[in-house]
CSV table of C-alpha atoms in Angstrom, one decimal:
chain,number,residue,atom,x,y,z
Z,1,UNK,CA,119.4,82.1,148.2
Z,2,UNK,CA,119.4,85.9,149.1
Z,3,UNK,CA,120.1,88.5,145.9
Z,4,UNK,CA,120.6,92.1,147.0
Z,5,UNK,CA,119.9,93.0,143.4
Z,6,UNK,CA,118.6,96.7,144.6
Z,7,UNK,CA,122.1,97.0,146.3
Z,8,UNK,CA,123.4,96.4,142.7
Z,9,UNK,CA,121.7,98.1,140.6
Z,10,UNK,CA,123.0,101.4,142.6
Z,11,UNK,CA,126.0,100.6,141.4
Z,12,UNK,CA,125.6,100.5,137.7
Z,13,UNK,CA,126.9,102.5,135.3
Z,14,UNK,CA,125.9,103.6,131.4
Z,15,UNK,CA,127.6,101.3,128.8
Z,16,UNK,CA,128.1,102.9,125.3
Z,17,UNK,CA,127.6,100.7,122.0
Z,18,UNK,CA,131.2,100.2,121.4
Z,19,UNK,CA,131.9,98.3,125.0
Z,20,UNK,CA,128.7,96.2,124.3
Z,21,UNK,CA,130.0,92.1,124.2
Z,22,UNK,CA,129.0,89.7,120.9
Z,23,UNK,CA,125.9,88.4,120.9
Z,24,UNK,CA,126.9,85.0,120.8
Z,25,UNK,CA,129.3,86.2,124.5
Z,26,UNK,CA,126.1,88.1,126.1
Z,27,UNK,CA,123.8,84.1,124.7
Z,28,UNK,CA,126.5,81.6,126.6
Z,29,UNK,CA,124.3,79.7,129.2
Z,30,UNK,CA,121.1,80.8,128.5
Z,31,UNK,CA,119.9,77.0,128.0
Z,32,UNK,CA,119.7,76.2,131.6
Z,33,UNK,CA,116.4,76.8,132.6
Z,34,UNK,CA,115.1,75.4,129.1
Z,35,UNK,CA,111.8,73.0,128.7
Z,36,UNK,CA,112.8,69.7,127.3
Z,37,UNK,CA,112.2,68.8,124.1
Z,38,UNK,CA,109.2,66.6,123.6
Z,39,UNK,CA,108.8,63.9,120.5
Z,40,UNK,CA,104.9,64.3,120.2
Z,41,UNK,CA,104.5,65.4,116.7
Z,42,UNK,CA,106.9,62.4,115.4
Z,43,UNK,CA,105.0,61.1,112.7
Z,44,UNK,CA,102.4,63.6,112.2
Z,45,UNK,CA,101.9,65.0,108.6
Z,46,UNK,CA,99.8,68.3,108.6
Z,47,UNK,CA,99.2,71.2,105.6
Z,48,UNK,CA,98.6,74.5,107.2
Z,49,UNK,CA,96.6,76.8,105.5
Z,50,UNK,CA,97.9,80.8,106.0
Z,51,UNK,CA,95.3,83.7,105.7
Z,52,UNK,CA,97.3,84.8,102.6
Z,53,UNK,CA,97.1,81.4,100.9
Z,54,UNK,CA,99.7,79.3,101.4
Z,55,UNK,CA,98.9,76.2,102.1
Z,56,UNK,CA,102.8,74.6,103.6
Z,57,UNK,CA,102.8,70.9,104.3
Z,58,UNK,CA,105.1,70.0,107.8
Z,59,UNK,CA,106.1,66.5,107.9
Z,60,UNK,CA,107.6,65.9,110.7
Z,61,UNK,CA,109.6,62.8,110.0
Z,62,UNK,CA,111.0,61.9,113.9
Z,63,UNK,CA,111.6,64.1,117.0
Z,64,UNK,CA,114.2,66.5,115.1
Z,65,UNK,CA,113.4,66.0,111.4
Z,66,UNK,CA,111.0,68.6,109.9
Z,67,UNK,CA,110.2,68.3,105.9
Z,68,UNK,CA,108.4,71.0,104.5
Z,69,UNK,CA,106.7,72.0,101.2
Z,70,UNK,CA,105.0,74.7,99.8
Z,71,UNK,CA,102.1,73.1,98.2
Z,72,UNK,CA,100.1,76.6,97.2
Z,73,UNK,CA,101.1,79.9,97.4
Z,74,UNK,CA,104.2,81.7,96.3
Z,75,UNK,CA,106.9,80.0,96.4
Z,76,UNK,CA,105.2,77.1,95.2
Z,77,UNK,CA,107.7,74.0,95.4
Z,78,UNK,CA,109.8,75.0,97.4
Z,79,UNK,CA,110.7,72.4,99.7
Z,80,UNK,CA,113.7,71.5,102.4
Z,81,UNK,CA,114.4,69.2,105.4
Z,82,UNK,CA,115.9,70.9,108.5
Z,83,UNK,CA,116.2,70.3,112.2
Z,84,UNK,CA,113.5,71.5,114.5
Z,85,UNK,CA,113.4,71.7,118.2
Z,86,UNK,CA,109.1,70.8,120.0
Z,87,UNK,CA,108.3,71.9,123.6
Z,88,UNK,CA,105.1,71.4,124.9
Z,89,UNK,CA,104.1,74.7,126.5
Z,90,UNK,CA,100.9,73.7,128.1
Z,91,UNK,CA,98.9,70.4,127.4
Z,92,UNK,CA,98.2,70.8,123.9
Z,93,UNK,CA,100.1,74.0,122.7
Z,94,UNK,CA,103.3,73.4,121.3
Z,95,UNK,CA,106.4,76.5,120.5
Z,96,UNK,CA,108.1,74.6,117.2
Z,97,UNK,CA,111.6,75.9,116.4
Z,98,UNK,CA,113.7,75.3,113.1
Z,99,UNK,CA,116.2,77.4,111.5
Z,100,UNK,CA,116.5,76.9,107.8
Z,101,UNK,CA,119.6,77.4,106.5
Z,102,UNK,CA,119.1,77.1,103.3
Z,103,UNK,CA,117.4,80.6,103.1
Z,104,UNK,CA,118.8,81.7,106.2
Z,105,UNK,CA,115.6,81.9,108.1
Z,106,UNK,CA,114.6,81.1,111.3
Z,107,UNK,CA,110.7,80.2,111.8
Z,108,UNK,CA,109.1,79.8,114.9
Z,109,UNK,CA,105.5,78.1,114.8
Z,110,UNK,CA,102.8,78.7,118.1
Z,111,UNK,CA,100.6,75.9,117.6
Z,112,UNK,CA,97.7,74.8,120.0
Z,113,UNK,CA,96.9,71.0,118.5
Z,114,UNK,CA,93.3,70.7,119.1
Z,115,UNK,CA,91.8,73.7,117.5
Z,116,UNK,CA,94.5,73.6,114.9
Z,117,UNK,CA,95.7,77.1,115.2
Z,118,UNK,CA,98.6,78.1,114.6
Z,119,UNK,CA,100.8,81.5,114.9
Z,120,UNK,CA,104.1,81.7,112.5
Z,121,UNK,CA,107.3,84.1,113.0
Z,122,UNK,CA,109.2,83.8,110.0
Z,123,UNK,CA,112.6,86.2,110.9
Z,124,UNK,CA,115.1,87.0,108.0
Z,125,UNK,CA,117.8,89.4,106.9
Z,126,UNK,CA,117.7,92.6,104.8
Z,127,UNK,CA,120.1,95.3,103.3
Z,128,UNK,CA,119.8,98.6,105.1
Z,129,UNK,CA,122.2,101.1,103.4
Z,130,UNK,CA,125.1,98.1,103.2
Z,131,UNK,CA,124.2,97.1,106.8
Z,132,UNK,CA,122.8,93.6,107.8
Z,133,UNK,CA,119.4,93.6,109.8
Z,134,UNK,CA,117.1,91.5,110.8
Z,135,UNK,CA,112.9,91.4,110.5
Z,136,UNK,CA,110.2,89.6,111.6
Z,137,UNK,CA,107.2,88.6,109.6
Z,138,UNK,CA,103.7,87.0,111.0
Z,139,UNK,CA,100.8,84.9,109.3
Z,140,UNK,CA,98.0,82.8,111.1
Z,141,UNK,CA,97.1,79.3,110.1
Z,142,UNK,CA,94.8,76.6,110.7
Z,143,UNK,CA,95.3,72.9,109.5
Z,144,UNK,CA,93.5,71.4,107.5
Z,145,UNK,CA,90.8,69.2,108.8
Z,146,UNK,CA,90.4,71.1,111.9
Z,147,UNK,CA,87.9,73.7,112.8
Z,148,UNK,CA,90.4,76.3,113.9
Z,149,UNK,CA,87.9,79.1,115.7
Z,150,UNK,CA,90.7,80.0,118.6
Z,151,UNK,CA,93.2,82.1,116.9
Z,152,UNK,CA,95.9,83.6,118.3
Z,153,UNK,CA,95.9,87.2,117.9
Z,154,UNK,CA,97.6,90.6,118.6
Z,155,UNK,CA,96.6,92.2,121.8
Z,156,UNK,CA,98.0,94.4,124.7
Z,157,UNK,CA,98.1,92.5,127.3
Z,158,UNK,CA,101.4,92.6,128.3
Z,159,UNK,CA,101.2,96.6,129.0
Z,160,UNK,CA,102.1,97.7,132.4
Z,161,UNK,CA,103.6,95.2,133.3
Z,162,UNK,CA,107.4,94.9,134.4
Z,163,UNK,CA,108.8,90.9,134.8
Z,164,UNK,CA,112.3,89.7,135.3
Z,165,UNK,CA,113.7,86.8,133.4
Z,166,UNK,CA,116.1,84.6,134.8
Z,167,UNK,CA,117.7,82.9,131.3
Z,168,UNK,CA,121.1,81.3,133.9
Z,169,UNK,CA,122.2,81.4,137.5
Z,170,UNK,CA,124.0,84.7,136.3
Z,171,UNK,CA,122.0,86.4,133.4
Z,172,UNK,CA,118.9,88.5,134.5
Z,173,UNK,CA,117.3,90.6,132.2
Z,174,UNK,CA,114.0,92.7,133.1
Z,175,UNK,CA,111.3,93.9,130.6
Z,176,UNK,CA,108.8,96.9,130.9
Z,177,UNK,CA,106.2,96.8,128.3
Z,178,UNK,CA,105.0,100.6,128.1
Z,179,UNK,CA,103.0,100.2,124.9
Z,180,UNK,CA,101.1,97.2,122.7
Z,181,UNK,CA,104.4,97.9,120.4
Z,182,UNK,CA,107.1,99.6,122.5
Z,183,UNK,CA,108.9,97.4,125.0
Z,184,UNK,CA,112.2,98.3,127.6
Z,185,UNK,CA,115.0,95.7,128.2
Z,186,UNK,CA,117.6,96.0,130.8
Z,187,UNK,CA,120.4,93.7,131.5
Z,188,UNK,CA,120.0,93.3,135.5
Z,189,UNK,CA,123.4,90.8,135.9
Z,190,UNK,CA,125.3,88.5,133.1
Z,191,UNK,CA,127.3,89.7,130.3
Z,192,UNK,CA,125.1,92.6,129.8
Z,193,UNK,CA,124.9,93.9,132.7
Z,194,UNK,CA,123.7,97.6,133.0
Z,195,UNK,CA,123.0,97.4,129.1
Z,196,UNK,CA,119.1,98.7,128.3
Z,197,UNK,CA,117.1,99.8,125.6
Z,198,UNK,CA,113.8,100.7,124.4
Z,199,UNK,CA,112.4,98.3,121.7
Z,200,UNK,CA,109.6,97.7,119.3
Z,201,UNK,CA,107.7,95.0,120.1
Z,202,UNK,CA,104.1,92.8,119.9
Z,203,UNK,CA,102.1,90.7,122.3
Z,204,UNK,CA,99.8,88.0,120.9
Z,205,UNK,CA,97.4,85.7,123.2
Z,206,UNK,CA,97.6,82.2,123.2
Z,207,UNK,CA,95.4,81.0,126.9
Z,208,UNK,CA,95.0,82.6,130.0
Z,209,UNK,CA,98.3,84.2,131.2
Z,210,UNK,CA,99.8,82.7,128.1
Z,211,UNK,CA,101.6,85.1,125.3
Z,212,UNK,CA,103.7,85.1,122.6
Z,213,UNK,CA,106.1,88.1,123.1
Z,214,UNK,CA,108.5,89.6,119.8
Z,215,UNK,CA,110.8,92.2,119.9
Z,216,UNK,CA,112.9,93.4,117.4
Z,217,UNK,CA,116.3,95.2,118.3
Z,218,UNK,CA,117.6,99.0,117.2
Z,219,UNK,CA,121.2,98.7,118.0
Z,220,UNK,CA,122.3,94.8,117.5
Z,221,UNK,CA,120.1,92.9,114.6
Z,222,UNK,CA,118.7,90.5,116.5
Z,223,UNK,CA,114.8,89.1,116.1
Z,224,UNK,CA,113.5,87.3,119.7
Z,225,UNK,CA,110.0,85.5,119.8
Z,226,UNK,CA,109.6,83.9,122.9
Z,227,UNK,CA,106.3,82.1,125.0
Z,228,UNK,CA,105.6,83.2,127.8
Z,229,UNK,CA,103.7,81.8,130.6
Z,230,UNK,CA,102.4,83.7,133.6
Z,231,UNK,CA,100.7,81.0,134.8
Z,232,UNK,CA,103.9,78.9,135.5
Z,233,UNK,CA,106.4,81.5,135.6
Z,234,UNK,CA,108.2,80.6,132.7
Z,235,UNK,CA,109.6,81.2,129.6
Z,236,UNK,CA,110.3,79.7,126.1
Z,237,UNK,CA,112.1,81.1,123.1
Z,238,UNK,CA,114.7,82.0,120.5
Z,239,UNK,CA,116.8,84.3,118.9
Z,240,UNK,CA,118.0,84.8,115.4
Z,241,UNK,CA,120.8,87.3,115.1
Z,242,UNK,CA,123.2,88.4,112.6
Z,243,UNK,CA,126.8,89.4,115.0
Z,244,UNK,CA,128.4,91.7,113.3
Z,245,UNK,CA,131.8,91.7,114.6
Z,246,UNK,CA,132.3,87.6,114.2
Z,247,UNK,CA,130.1,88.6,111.2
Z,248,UNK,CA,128.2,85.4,111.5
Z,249,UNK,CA,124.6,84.3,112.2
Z,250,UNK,CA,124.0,83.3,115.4
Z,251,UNK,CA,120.3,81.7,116.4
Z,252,UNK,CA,119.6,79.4,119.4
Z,253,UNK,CA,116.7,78.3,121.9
Z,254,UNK,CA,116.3,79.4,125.1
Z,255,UNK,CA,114.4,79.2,128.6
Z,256,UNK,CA,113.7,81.3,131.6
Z,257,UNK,CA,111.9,81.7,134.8
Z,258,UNK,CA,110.1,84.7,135.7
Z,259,UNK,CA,109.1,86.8,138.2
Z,260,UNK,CA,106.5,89.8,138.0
Z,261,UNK,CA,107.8,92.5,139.4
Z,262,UNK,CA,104.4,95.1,139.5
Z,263,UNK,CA,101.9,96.2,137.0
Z,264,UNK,CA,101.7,99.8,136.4
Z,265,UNK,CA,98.5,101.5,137.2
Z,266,UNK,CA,97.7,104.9,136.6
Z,267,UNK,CA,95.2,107.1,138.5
Z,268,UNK,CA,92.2,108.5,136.8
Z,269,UNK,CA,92.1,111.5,138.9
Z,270,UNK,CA,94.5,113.7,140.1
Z,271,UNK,CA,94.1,116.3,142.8
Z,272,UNK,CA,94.5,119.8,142.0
């Protein structure tokens, strides 16, 4: 199927703030191009022991049960049992999703099983002036047992490059990463179409042409961590939002597939 997306994109017009849809409107059908859920960690029992000394016991109990337990650590105790979401991302590494209601938290866990490393998101609310936003906080791990030795770490590999996202048949968004922590996002067609923005953002590295990829919005508080594999051409992710005009929380999975666009290259001499 032909797109004449250029053609489009001529037509577009600004769209202020105030004629931007809900978030839970501009999310409907972004679980079609989704991976599916695996049940490989069924039954496994692991601590994982943070940099900043937690050590946080994961049992998960089947395929969509996930106990947890702060056995060290502030917070010590604390325990709940929620519903988490596996995908196998490449043989071995697994994106782990479970929103805990409880403490109205979403935490996303990047964790490659044979080394034992593993990357946490942990995204929350906070006041701002009477306002409800969102932020995102990150902490490496290892479980114990395993030698770890293959972290997964900041970087700036993503810079230069521009990729579009297909989430649906209909919603197409495209990034352009300018910085290591400043990101653009423009709504190409879907139910934000012709809505952009400039973000703040972070790249991590997982394998070759794999990443973790976090943005955190300025105008709608909304936290996104998302896989993404350049290798396959695809995506895997969530979002955890608080809508303000349903004033509700809204969080959910998601999938794409992607298409680089071009990589940015800039010339180290310039005639005169």
């Amino acid at each position: 199927m032909s797109y004449q997306i250029e053609e489009e994109l001529k037509l577009q017009r600004y769209v202020p703030e105030e004629q931007w849809p809900t978030l839970a409107e501009m999310a409907d059908g972004f679980g079609e191009h989704k991976y599916p859920a695996t049940a490989a960690l069924a039954g496994k029992i692991v601590n994982l022991q943070f940099d900043n000394g937690w050590v946080i016991e994961h049992n998960f109990v089947d395929a969509t049960t996930l106990k947890w337990t702060i056995l060290e650590g502030e917070g010590t105790g604390f325990t709940s049992t929620d519903t988490y979401e596996a995908v196998e991302v490449r043989t071995g590494i697994f994106f782990v999703e479970f929103l805990k209601p409880a403490y109205q938290e979403s935490a996303t866990l990047i964790w490659k099983l044979e080394t034992g490393d593993v990357l946490a998101a942990v995204s929350s609310f906070y006041d701002r002036e009477g306002e409800k936003r969102t932020r995102t906080d990150f902490a490496t791990a290892v479980v114990q047992g395993l030698p770890g030795g293959a972290p997964i770490l900041q970087s700036s590999s993503l810079v230069g490059k521009r990729v579009l996202y297909r989430y649906s048949s209909d919603d197409w968004y495209e990034h352009v990463y300018f910085g290591p922590e400043t990101m653009a996002w423009h709504c190409v067609n879907g139910a934000e179409k012709g809505l952009a923005d400039v973000e703040k953002c972070a790249y991590f590295d997982v394998a070759e042409d794999l990443y973790v990829l976090f943005w955190t919005e300025t105008i709608m508080p909304v936290e996104s961590v998302i896989a993404v594999d350049l290798k396959q051409m695809r995506s895997i992710g969530r979002f955890f939002c608080w809508d303000p005009k349903p004033a509700k929380l809204i969080h959910l999975t998601f999938g794409s597939k992607a298409t680089p666009l071009n990589a940015t290259r800039y010339p180290t001499v310039f005639e005169e």
